[in-house]
Coordinates of C-alpha atoms in Angstrom, one line a residue:
Chain U
M1 CA -45.8 40.1 -26.8
A2 CA -43.2 40.4 -24.1
D3 CA -40.0 42.0 -24.8
Q4 CA -37.7 39.5 -26.2
N5 CA -34.6 40.8 -24.8
A6 CA -35.9 40.8 -21.4
L7 CA -37.4 37.4 -21.8
F8 CA -34.0 36.0 -23.1
E9 CA -32.3 37.7 -20.1
F10 CA -34.8 36.1 -17.6
L11 CA -34.2 32.7 -19.0
L12 CA -30.4 33.3 -18.8
R13 CA -30.8 33.9 -15.3
M14 CA -32.9 30.8 -14.7
G15 CA -30.7 28.6 -17.0
D16 CA -27.2 29.9 -15.6
N17 CA -28.5 29.3 -12.0
S18 CA -29.1 25.6 -12.6
L19 CA -26.2 25.3 -14.6
I20 CA -23.5 26.8 -12.6
L21 CA -24.8 25.4 -9.3
G22 CA -25.3 21.7 -11.0
H23 CA -21.8 22.1 -11.9
R24 CA -20.7 23.1 -8.5
V25 CA -22.6 20.3 -6.9
S26 CA -21.3 17.6 -9.7
E27 CA -17.5 18.4 -8.3
W28 CA -18.4 16.3 -5.2
C29 CA -18.8 13.0 -7.4
G30 CA -16.9 10.6 -5.8
H31 CA -15.9 12.5 -2.6
S32 CA -18.7 12.9 -0.4
P33 CA -18.9 11.7 3.4
V34 CA -21.2 8.9 2.8
L35 CA -22.5 6.6 -0.1
E36 CA -25.9 7.8 0.0
E37 CA -24.9 11.5 -0.1
D38 CA -22.8 10.6 -3.3
I39 CA -25.9 9.4 -4.8
A40 CA -28.0 12.2 -3.8
L41 CA -25.2 14.9 -4.9
A42 CA -25.1 13.3 -8.3
N43 CA -29.0 13.4 -8.5
T44 CA -29.3 16.9 -7.5
A45 CA -26.7 17.9 -10.2
L46 CA -28.2 15.6 -12.7
D47 CA -31.7 17.3 -12.2
L48 CA -30.0 20.8 -12.5
I49 CA -28.3 20.0 -15.7
G50 CA -31.5 18.7 -16.9
Q51 CA -33.3 22.0 -16.1
T52 CA -30.4 24.0 -17.8
Q53 CA -31.0 22.1 -20.9
F54 CA -34.8 23.4 -20.9
W55 CA -34.0 27.2 -19.7
L56 CA -31.0 27.4 -22.1
G57 CA -32.7 25.9 -24.9
L58 CA -35.5 28.0 -24.7
A59 CA -33.3 31.1 -24.3
G60 CA -31.6 30.4 -27.6
E61 CA -35.1 29.9 -29.1
V62 CA -36.3 33.3 -27.9
E63 CA -32.9 35.0 -28.9
G64 CA -33.4 33.7 -32.5
K65 CA -29.7 33.6 -33.4
G66 CA -29.3 29.8 -33.7
R67 CA -27.6 29.4 -30.5
T68 CA -28.2 25.9 -28.6
A69 CA -28.3 25.5 -25.1
D70 CA -24.7 23.9 -25.4
D71 CA -23.7 27.3 -27.1
L72 CA -24.9 29.5 -24.5
A73 CA -23.4 27.1 -21.7
F74 CA -19.9 26.6 -23.2
L75 CA -19.2 29.4 -25.3
R76 CA -20.1 32.5 -23.3
D77 CA -17.7 34.1 -21.1
A78 CA -17.8 35.2 -17.5
W79 CA -19.6 38.6 -18.2
D80 CA -22.2 37.2 -20.2
F81 CA -23.3 34.7 -17.4
R82 CA -26.5 35.9 -15.4
N83 CA -26.7 33.3 -12.5
V84 CA -26.8 34.7 -8.9
L85 CA -23.3 34.9 -7.0
L86 CA -24.5 32.3 -4.7
C87 CA -24.3 29.6 -7.1
E88 CA -21.1 30.0 -8.2
L89 CA -19.5 30.3 -4.6
P90 CA -17.1 27.2 -3.8
N91 CA -18.5 24.2 -2.5
G92 CA -16.3 24.6 0.8
D93 CA -16.9 21.6 3.2
F94 CA -20.2 19.3 2.9
G95 CA -21.8 21.8 5.4
Q96 CA -21.3 24.9 3.1
T97 CA -22.5 23.0 -0.1
L98 CA -25.7 21.7 1.7
M99 CA -26.1 25.2 3.2
R100 CA -25.8 26.7 -0.2
Q101 CA -28.2 24.2 -1.7
F102 CA -30.9 24.7 0.9
L103 CA -30.7 28.6 0.5
Y104 CA -31.1 28.1 -3.2
D105 CA -33.6 25.3 -3.2
A106 CA -35.7 27.5 -0.8
W107 CA -35.8 30.1 -3.5
S108 CA -36.2 27.8 -6.4
S109 CA -39.0 26.1 -4.8
I110 CA -40.9 29.1 -4.4
M111 CA -40.1 30.9 -7.9
L112 CA -40.8 27.9 -9.9
G113 CA -44.1 27.4 -7.9
R114 CA -45.1 31.1 -9.2
L115 CA -43.5 30.3 -12.9
M116 CA -46.1 27.5 -12.9
T117 CA -48.9 30.2 -13.6
S118 CA -46.6 32.2 -16.4
S119 CA -48.5 33.5 -19.1
D120 CA -45.6 32.0 -21.4
A121 CA -46.9 28.2 -21.7
R122 CA -43.3 27.2 -22.7
V123 CA -41.9 28.7 -19.2
A124 CA -44.9 27.0 -17.0
E125 CA -44.2 23.9 -18.6
I126 CA -40.4 23.9 -17.6
A127 CA -41.5 25.0 -14.3
A128 CA -44.0 22.5 -13.8
K129 CA -41.4 19.8 -14.4
A130 CA -38.5 21.3 -12.5
S131 CA -40.8 22.4 -9.4
K132 CA -41.3 18.4 -8.7
E133 CA -37.7 17.9 -8.7
V134 CA -36.9 20.9 -6.7
A135 CA -39.6 20.1 -4.0
Y136 CA -37.6 17.0 -3.1
H137 CA -34.2 18.8 -3.3
V138 CA -35.6 21.5 -0.8
E139 CA -36.9 18.7 1.6
R140 CA -33.7 16.8 1.4
S141 CA -31.1 19.9 1.8
G142 CA -33.6 21.3 4.5
D143 CA -33.5 18.0 6.6
T144 CA -29.7 17.7 6.2
V145 CA -29.1 21.6 7.1
V146 CA -31.6 20.4 10.2
G147 CA -29.6 17.3 11.0
L148 CA -26.2 19.1 10.8
G149 CA -27.3 22.3 12.6
D150 CA -28.9 20.4 15.5
G151 CA -26.2 17.6 15.5
T152 CA -22.8 17.8 17.5
E153 CA -20.9 20.9 18.6
E154 CA -18.7 20.9 15.7
S155 CA -21.6 20.3 13.0
H156 CA -23.5 22.9 14.6
A157 CA -20.4 25.3 14.5
R158 CA -19.7 24.5 10.8
M159 CA -23.1 25.1 9.8
Q160 CA -23.4 28.5 11.5
A161 CA -20.1 29.4 9.9
A162 CA -21.6 28.3 6.6
L163 CA -24.8 30.5 7.2
D164 CA -22.5 33.5 8.2
Y165 CA -20.6 33.2 4.9
L166 CA -23.4 32.5 2.3
W167 CA -26.2 34.8 3.8
P168 CA -24.8 38.1 2.2
Y169 CA -25.4 36.4 -1.0
V170 CA -28.9 35.5 -0.3
G171 CA -30.4 39.0 -0.9
E172 CA -29.4 39.2 -4.6
M173 CA -32.1 36.5 -5.4
F174 CA -34.7 39.2 -4.6
D175 CA -33.3 42.2 -6.3
S176 CA -35.4 43.5 -9.1
D177 CA -34.6 45.6 -12.4
E178 CA -36.1 46.4 -15.6
V179 CA -35.7 42.9 -16.8
D180 CA -37.9 41.9 -14.0
A181 CA -40.5 44.6 -14.5
A182 CA -40.8 43.5 -18.2
M183 CA -41.5 40.0 -17.0
V184 CA -44.0 41.2 -14.3
K185 CA -45.9 43.5 -17.0
A186 CA -46.0 40.5 -19.4
G187 CA -47.4 38.0 -16.7
I188 CA -44.3 35.7 -17.6
A189 CA -42.7 35.9 -13.9
P190 CA -43.0 37.5 -10.6
D191 CA -41.1 40.4 -9.1
P192 CA -38.3 38.7 -7.2
A193 CA -38.8 40.9 -4.4
S194 CA -42.4 39.6 -3.9
L195 CA -40.9 36.1 -3.0
R196 CA -39.1 37.4 -0.2
E197 CA -41.8 37.1 2.6
E198 CA -42.3 33.5 1.7
Y199 CA -38.8 32.8 1.6
D200 CA -38.0 34.3 4.9
A201 CA -40.8 32.3 6.5
L202 CA -39.5 29.1 5.0
V203 CA -35.8 29.6 5.8
A204 CA -36.5 30.8 9.4
K205 CA -38.5 27.8 10.1
V206 CA -35.8 25.4 9.2
L207 CA -32.8 27.3 10.3
G208 CA -34.8 27.5 13.6
Q209 CA -35.3 23.7 13.7
A210 CA -31.4 23.5 12.9
T211 CA -30.8 25.8 16.3
L212 CA -29.0 28.2 13.5
T213 CA -29.1 31.9 14.0
I214 CA -29.8 33.9 10.8
P215 CA -27.2 37.1 10.7
T216 CA -29.1 40.3 11.2
D217 CA -27.0 42.3 8.7
T218 CA -29.1 43.1 5.8
F219 CA -26.1 44.0 3.5
H220 CA -26.1 41.8 0.4
H221 CA -23.4 41.2 -2.5
K222 CA -24.8 41.7 -6.0
G223 CA -23.5 41.7 -9.6
G224 CA -24.4 38.2 -10.8
R225 CA -27.8 38.0 -12.3
T226 CA -27.0 41.6 -14.2
G227 CA -23.6 40.2 -15.1
Y228 CA -22.2 43.5 -13.8
M229 CA -19.6 41.8 -11.5
H230 CA -19.2 38.2 -10.8
T231 CA -17.1 36.7 -8.1
E232 CA -13.5 35.4 -9.0
H233 CA -14.6 32.0 -8.6
L234 CA -16.7 31.8 -11.9
G235 CA -13.8 32.2 -14.2
H236 CA -12.0 29.3 -12.9
L237 CA -15.3 27.3 -13.1
L238 CA -15.6 28.2 -16.6
T239 CA -11.9 27.2 -17.6
Q240 CA -12.8 23.7 -16.7
M241 CA -16.3 23.3 -17.9
Q242 CA -15.8 24.9 -21.3
W243 CA -12.2 23.4 -21.6
L244 CA -13.1 21.0 -24.4
Q245 CA -15.4 23.3 -26.4
R246 CA -12.8 26.1 -26.5
A247 CA -9.9 23.7 -27.4
Y248 CA -11.7 21.8 -30.1
P249 CA -14.0 24.5 -31.9
G250 CA -16.7 23.1 -33.8
A251 CA -16.1 19.4 -33.1
T252 CA -19.1 17.2 -32.2
W253 CA -19.1 15.3 -29.0
Chain Q
M1 CA -14.3 -8.5 -13.8
Y2 CA -14.7 -6.4 -10.8
A3 CA -13.6 -9.1 -8.3
Q4 CA -9.9 -10.4 -9.1
L5 CA -7.8 -12.7 -7.3
V6 CA -10.3 -13.3 -4.8
K7 CA -8.8 -16.0 -2.6
T8 CA -11.2 -18.9 -2.1
A9 CA -11.6 -19.7 1.5
G10 CA -10.6 -23.6 2.1
T11 CA -8.6 -26.2 0.7
G12 CA -10.2 -26.9 -2.3
V13 CA -13.3 -29.1 -3.4
K14 CA -14.2 -32.0 -1.0
T15 CA -15.3 -35.3 -2.2
R16 CA -19.0 -36.2 -1.1
E17 CA -17.2 -38.6 1.5
E18 CA -15.3 -35.9 2.9
M19 CA -18.0 -33.8 3.3
S20 CA -20.3 -33.5 6.4
D21 CA -24.1 -34.1 6.1
E22 CA -24.8 -30.2 6.1
E23 CA -22.2 -29.8 3.4
R24 CA -23.6 -32.4 1.2
N25 CA -27.1 -31.1 1.6
F26 CA -25.9 -27.4 0.9
Q27 CA -24.0 -28.7 -2.4
D28 CA -26.9 -30.8 -3.5
R29 CA -28.7 -27.4 -3.2
V30 CA -26.4 -25.5 -5.2
D31 CA -26.0 -28.3 -7.9
R32 CA -30.1 -28.1 -8.1
D33 CA -29.8 -24.4 -8.9
E34 CA -31.5 -23.4 -5.8
K35 CA -30.6 -20.1 -4.3
I36 CA -29.0 -20.1 -0.9
E37 CA -30.8 -17.1 1.2
P38 CA -29.1 -15.5 4.4
K39 CA -30.8 -17.3 7.0
D40 CA -29.7 -20.7 5.4
W41 CA -26.9 -22.8 6.6
M42 CA -23.7 -22.4 4.6
P43 CA -20.0 -23.4 4.8
D44 CA -17.9 -20.9 6.6
D45 CA -15.7 -20.8 3.8
Y46 CA -18.5 -20.1 1.1
R47 CA -19.5 -17.1 3.7
A48 CA -15.9 -15.8 3.9
T49 CA -15.2 -16.3 0.1
L50 CA -18.5 -14.2 -0.8
I51 CA -17.8 -11.5 1.7
R52 CA -14.5 -11.1 0.1
Q53 CA -15.8 -11.3 -3.3
I54 CA -19.0 -9.1 -3.1
G55 CA -17.0 -6.7 -0.7
Q56 CA -14.3 -6.3 -3.6
H57 CA -16.9 -5.5 -6.2
A58 CA -18.7 -3.1 -4.0
H59 CA -15.2 -1.3 -3.5
S60 CA -14.7 -1.2 -7.2
E61 CA -17.9 0.5 -7.7
I62 CA -17.1 3.2 -5.3
V63 CA -13.5 3.6 -6.2
G64 CA -14.8 3.3 -9.8
Q65 CA -16.6 6.9 -9.6
L66 CA -13.2 8.5 -9.6
P67 CA -11.8 8.0 -13.0
E68 CA -15.3 9.1 -14.6
G69 CA -15.9 11.9 -11.9
N70 CA -12.4 13.2 -13.1
W71 CA -14.3 14.1 -16.6
I72 CA -17.8 15.3 -15.0
T73 CA -16.5 18.9 -14.5
R74 CA -15.0 18.8 -18.2
A75 CA -17.8 16.9 -20.0
P76 CA -18.2 18.5 -23.5
T77 CA -22.1 19.1 -23.8
L78 CA -24.8 19.4 -21.2
E79 CA -26.0 16.1 -22.6
R80 CA -22.8 14.1 -22.0
K81 CA -22.5 15.9 -18.5
A82 CA -25.9 14.5 -17.7
I83 CA -25.3 11.1 -18.9
L84 CA -22.1 10.8 -17.1
L85 CA -23.7 12.2 -14.1
A86 CA -26.4 9.3 -14.1
K87 CA -23.9 6.7 -14.9
V88 CA -21.5 7.7 -11.8
Q89 CA -24.7 7.8 -9.7
D90 CA -25.6 4.3 -11.1
E91 CA -22.3 3.0 -10.0
A92 CA -22.5 4.6 -6.4
G93 CA -26.0 2.7 -6.2
H94 CA -24.5 -0.5 -7.3
G95 CA -21.9 -0.1 -4.6
L96 CA -24.9 0.3 -2.1
Y97 CA -26.9 -2.8 -3.3
L98 CA -23.6 -4.8 -3.3
Y99 CA -22.6 -3.7 0.3
C100 CA -26.4 -4.7 1.2
A101 CA -25.7 -7.9 -0.1
A102 CA -22.5 -8.3 1.9
E103 CA -24.3 -7.1 5.0
T104 CA -26.7 -10.1 4.7
L105 CA -23.6 -12.2 5.4
G106 CA -23.0 -10.6 8.7
V107 CA -20.2 -7.8 8.0
T108 CA -21.3 -4.1 8.1
R109 CA -20.7 -1.5 5.7
D110 CA -18.5 0.2 7.9
E111 CA -16.1 -2.7 8.5
L112 CA -15.9 -3.3 4.7
T113 CA -15.1 0.3 4.4
E114 CA -12.2 0.4 7.1
E115 CA -10.7 -2.8 5.1
L116 CA -10.7 -0.9 2.0
L117 CA -9.3 2.2 3.4
S118 CA -6.4 0.3 5.4
G119 CA -5.4 -1.3 2.0
R120 CA -6.7 -5.0 3.5
M121 CA -9.3 -5.4 0.7
K122 CA -8.7 -4.5 -2.8
Y123 CA -10.6 -3.1 -5.8
S124 CA -10.4 -4.0 -9.3
S125 CA -7.0 -3.1 -10.8
I126 CA -8.5 -1.1 -13.7
F127 CA -9.4 2.0 -11.6
N128 CA -5.7 2.6 -10.9
Y129 CA -5.3 3.7 -14.4
P130 CA -5.9 7.3 -15.4
T131 CA -8.7 8.9 -17.6
L132 CA -6.4 11.3 -19.6
N133 CA -8.7 12.6 -22.5
W134 CA -12.5 12.5 -23.1
A135 CA -12.3 9.4 -25.2
D136 CA -11.2 7.5 -22.1
I137 CA -14.9 8.1 -20.9
G138 CA -15.9 6.3 -24.2
A139 CA -13.3 3.4 -23.4
V140 CA -14.1 3.1 -19.9
G141 CA -17.9 2.5 -20.8
W142 CA -16.9 0.4 -23.9
L143 CA -14.2 -1.9 -22.5
V144 CA -14.5 -1.6 -18.8
D145 CA -18.2 -2.0 -18.4
G146 CA -18.1 -4.2 -21.3
A147 CA -15.6 -6.6 -19.4
A148 CA -17.3 -6.1 -16.2
I149 CA -20.9 -7.2 -17.9
M150 CA -18.9 -10.2 -19.6
N151 CA -18.3 -11.4 -15.8
Q152 CA -21.6 -10.4 -14.5
V153 CA -23.8 -11.6 -16.7
P154 CA -23.2 -15.2 -15.8
L155 CA -23.2 -14.2 -12.1
Q156 CA -27.0 -13.4 -12.4
R157 CA -27.0 -17.1 -11.9
T158 CA -24.9 -17.3 -8.8
S159 CA -25.9 -19.3 -5.8
Y160 CA -26.1 -16.4 -3.1
G161 CA -29.7 -15.2 -3.7
P162 CA -29.0 -11.6 -2.6
Y163 CA -25.7 -11.3 -5.1
S164 CA -27.9 -13.0 -7.7
R165 CA -30.6 -10.5 -7.4
A166 CA -27.9 -7.4 -7.2
M167 CA -26.4 -8.6 -10.1
I168 CA -29.6 -8.8 -12.0
R169 CA -30.5 -5.2 -11.3
I170 CA -26.7 -4.2 -12.1
C171 CA -26.4 -5.8 -15.4
K172 CA -29.6 -4.0 -16.7
E173 CA -28.0 -0.7 -15.7
E174 CA -24.3 -1.6 -17.0
S175 CA -25.5 -2.3 -20.6
F176 CA -26.7 1.2 -20.8
H177 CA -23.6 2.2 -19.7
Q178 CA -21.6 0.2 -22.2
R179 CA -23.9 1.5 -25.2
Q180 CA -23.3 5.2 -24.0
G181 CA -19.4 4.4 -24.1
Y182 CA -19.5 3.0 -27.3
D183 CA -21.6 6.0 -28.3
I184 CA -19.0 8.2 -27.3
M185 CA -16.2 6.2 -29.1
M186 CA -18.5 6.4 -32.4
K187 CA -18.6 10.3 -32.1
M188 CA -14.9 10.4 -31.7
A189 CA -14.0 7.8 -34.3
Q190 CA -16.2 9.6 -36.8
G191 CA -15.1 13.4 -35.8
S192 CA -11.9 15.4 -36.2
D193 CA -8.5 14.1 -36.5
A194 CA -8.0 15.3 -32.9
Q195 CA -10.8 13.3 -31.8
R196 CA -9.9 10.3 -33.7
R197 CA -6.4 10.7 -32.2
M198 CA -7.9 10.7 -28.9
A199 CA -9.9 7.4 -29.4
Q200 CA -7.0 5.5 -30.5
D201 CA -4.8 6.7 -27.6
A202 CA -7.5 5.6 -25.3
L203 CA -7.8 2.3 -26.7
N204 CA -4.1 1.9 -26.8
R205 CA -3.9 2.6 -23.0
F206 CA -7.1 0.7 -22.1
W207 CA -7.0 -2.4 -23.9
Y208 CA -4.5 -4.4 -21.9
P209 CA -5.8 -3.0 -18.5
S210 CA -9.1 -4.5 -19.6
L211 CA -8.1 -7.8 -20.4
M212 CA -6.3 -7.8 -16.9
M213 CA -9.8 -7.4 -15.4
F214 CA -10.6 -11.0 -15.8
G215 CA -7.6 -11.8 -13.7
P216 CA -4.7 -14.3 -14.6
S217 CA -5.4 -17.7 -15.9
D218 CA -7.0 -19.8 -13.2
K219 CA -7.6 -23.0 -15.2
D220 CA -5.4 -25.1 -12.7
S221 CA -6.4 -23.2 -9.5
V222 CA -7.9 -25.6 -6.8
H223 CA -9.4 -22.3 -5.4
S224 CA -11.3 -21.6 -8.3
A225 CA -12.3 -25.1 -8.7
Q226 CA -14.1 -24.6 -5.4
S227 CA -16.0 -21.2 -6.3
L228 CA -16.9 -22.9 -9.5
A229 CA -18.5 -25.8 -7.4
W230 CA -20.0 -23.4 -5.1
K231 CA -21.3 -21.1 -8.1
I232 CA -20.1 -18.2 -7.1
K233 CA -17.8 -18.3 -10.0
I234 CA -19.5 -19.7 -13.3
D235 CA -16.8 -19.5 -15.8
T236 CA -12.8 -19.5 -15.8
N237 CA -11.0 -16.2 -16.2
D238 CA -9.8 -17.5 -19.6
E239 CA -13.0 -18.1 -20.9
L240 CA -14.2 -14.8 -20.0
R241 CA -11.2 -13.3 -21.3
Q242 CA -11.6 -14.9 -24.8
R243 CA -15.3 -14.1 -25.1
F244 CA -14.4 -10.4 -24.4
V245 CA -11.8 -10.3 -27.2
D246 CA -14.1 -12.1 -29.6
Q247 CA -16.9 -9.6 -28.8
T248 CA -14.7 -6.5 -28.8
V249 CA -12.7 -6.9 -32.1
P250 CA -15.4 -6.6 -34.4
Q251 CA -16.6 -3.4 -32.5
A252 CA -13.0 -1.9 -32.8
K253 CA -13.0 -2.7 -36.6
Y254 CA -16.5 -0.8 -36.9
L255 CA -15.0 2.0 -35.3
G256 CA -11.9 2.1 -37.4
L257 CA -9.7 2.1 -34.6
T258 CA -6.7 -0.5 -34.2
I259 CA -6.2 -2.9 -31.1
P260 CA -2.8 -2.6 -30.1
D261 CA -1.8 -6.2 -30.5
E262 CA 0.2 -7.4 -33.6
N263 CA -0.5 -11.0 -32.4
L264 CA -4.2 -10.6 -32.8
K265 CA -5.8 -12.7 -35.5
W266 CA -8.8 -15.1 -36.1
N267 CA -7.9 -18.8 -35.4
E268 CA -10.3 -20.7 -37.6
E269 CA -9.7 -23.9 -35.9
R270 CA -10.5 -22.7 -32.4
G271 CA -13.3 -20.5 -33.7
A272 CA -11.7 -17.7 -31.7
H273 CA -9.3 -15.0 -31.7
D274 CA -5.7 -15.4 -30.9
F275 CA -4.3 -12.6 -28.9
S276 CA -1.3 -11.5 -26.5
E277 CA -1.6 -11.8 -22.9
P278 CA -1.4 -8.8 -21.1
D279 CA 1.7 -7.9 -19.0
W280 CA 1.1 -10.1 -15.8
A281 CA 4.1 -8.2 -14.1
E282 CA 2.4 -5.1 -14.6
F283 CA -0.8 -6.5 -13.2
F284 CA 0.6 -7.7 -10.0
N285 CA 2.7 -4.6 -9.6
V286 CA -0.7 -2.6 -9.8
I287 CA -2.2 -5.1 -7.4
K288 CA 0.5 -4.3 -5.1
G289 CA -0.1 -0.6 -5.1
K290 CA 2.2 0.5 -7.8
G291 CA -0.3 1.2 -10.5
P292 CA -0.4 5.0 -12.1
C293 CA -3.0 6.0 -9.6
N294 CA -3.2 3.8 -6.7
V295 CA -2.1 6.3 -4.3
D296 CA -4.3 9.3 -5.7
R297 CA -7.3 6.9 -5.6
M298 CA -6.9 5.7 -2.1
D299 CA -5.9 9.5 -0.8
A300 CA -9.2 10.4 -2.4
R301 CA -11.2 7.8 -0.6
V302 CA -9.5 8.3 2.7
A303 CA -9.9 12.0 2.4
A304 CA -13.6 11.7 1.7
W305 CA -14.2 9.4 4.7
E306 CA -12.0 11.4 7.3
D307 CA -13.3 14.8 6.2
G308 CA -16.7 13.5 6.1
A309 CA -16.4 12.1 9.9
W310 CA -18.0 15.3 11.2
V311 CA -21.3 15.0 8.7
R312 CA -21.7 11.1 9.9
D313 CA -21.4 12.1 13.3
G314 CA -23.5 15.0 13.4
L315 CA -26.4 13.3 11.5
L316 CA -26.2 10.2 14.0
A317 CA -26.4 12.9 16.7
H318 CA -29.3 14.4 15.7
A319 CA -31.2 11.1 14.9
R320 CA -30.3 10.2 18.5
K321 CA -31.8 13.5 19.9
K322 CA -34.9 13.0 17.6
S323 CA -35.6 9.4 18.9
A324 CA -34.9 10.4 22.5
T325 CA -37.3 13.0 22.3
R326 CA -39.8 10.7 20.8
T327 CA -39.2 8.3 23.3
A328 CA -39.8 10.9 26.2
A329 CA -43.0 12.1 24.7
E330 CA -44.5 8.4 24.3

């Protein structure tokens, strides 16, 4: 049997990514540039929150301390969150939001594809469901990145600025540690580093069509998926997201 | 309702003798409950009134995202967050169907949007009230969507085909919205003291604004008579308001909440509840832009539109490049 602590950590990483990014995307509600985007962004956020319910629900089960998905989402502090930093970065303008979405979706679509053959049937089942949604997400965010990158001079400049800002946060999605080693050993999940080649090919193709230039600096920020050091942004997000649960402990909603 | 104080174009109902042949033929079709379709002949005033009514309804769906969006990032559970996201997404979708229905009358979505942002067209007064505690999200579903359904169910039979079909789709989703709102209210009413306080506070603040949604009494209005004759209005404002009160009173009682109206009582003779009228001076103030949230709501919509200009321009430029490349290749 796989190391249950490592499995719990892995599931938190998956669930916290979708939770925090879903929350960020939901901040757009009613404020996007065009009605179709309001619908699409709400739909993306909804899918991500749905995926969160599965990942964190399973995490709570694996942990075996009776914590529900809601307990994990609403009653942990920033240091216990395991999402990559990319997901917690602020929305910025619409271009930054869609670039962040594409950079994440591209990773997520590859990761979920691999997880569909996980040795853990529960993981494989969640991945199968989520990968259908993410296949659509990556198509849509990719198309929008291309449309805006190869649009007007202004939209191109904004998308390049978004890429330059976000690129140093991409590398963290491919970091590996002992949790990943335990997952690989148990056949539950792939080594994140092994996704990089496929990711680079996909991203290069789309960003090429978008006429955008991928930064050459290979430095990347880290600290989210290990919980060692999140950005300052996460705490503010949590103050909002967790407010009712914190202000009225024990209430049912 | 989502369309209030829609001024009916024209001078009132014409007698058969005053009508032209085309008008008589049109009215006969309406009277036979035949649907009027975009390419059919229709009186200019019918077209103009429908554009105002459908446009105002569409704008209400769009602005209506804001008070609920105000709580999406603070929804207390993952399930509540997902439901609220789904609901607000539905509302944006309703806006889309309605703008499409309006487009069949010869006006574009961008034109209607400009009318909204410049303040020439209105949206429902209800969305100028704030959502202050989580129970407000319940109250919006229960009361606001409840009042909207009360108006929209009859409009499924409206004479204009595209509007009628949009209403049929919208009503299906609205009834889910109302149920989820009532479900939130149930949880709150059965919850802790603080939650019950939130529920009562929400009802106190949303009761009269909900009654205002039907608009002031129009039983003597010649304009309403024309809209009724054209079947783009099916019931009078007072009939709808009464139906709403009669439906809501037992629901409030079941929740153990008190409707903030000392004059509310069952009238055996009428077979209906007597109730206090809302403060119509407040209503007209809100319509004129002096509601608690008018300025913020419009600022949010204007900012979304202006900040998004580069996105719309960029996507359009890309689409043109692509189609030029395709044409060149052919």
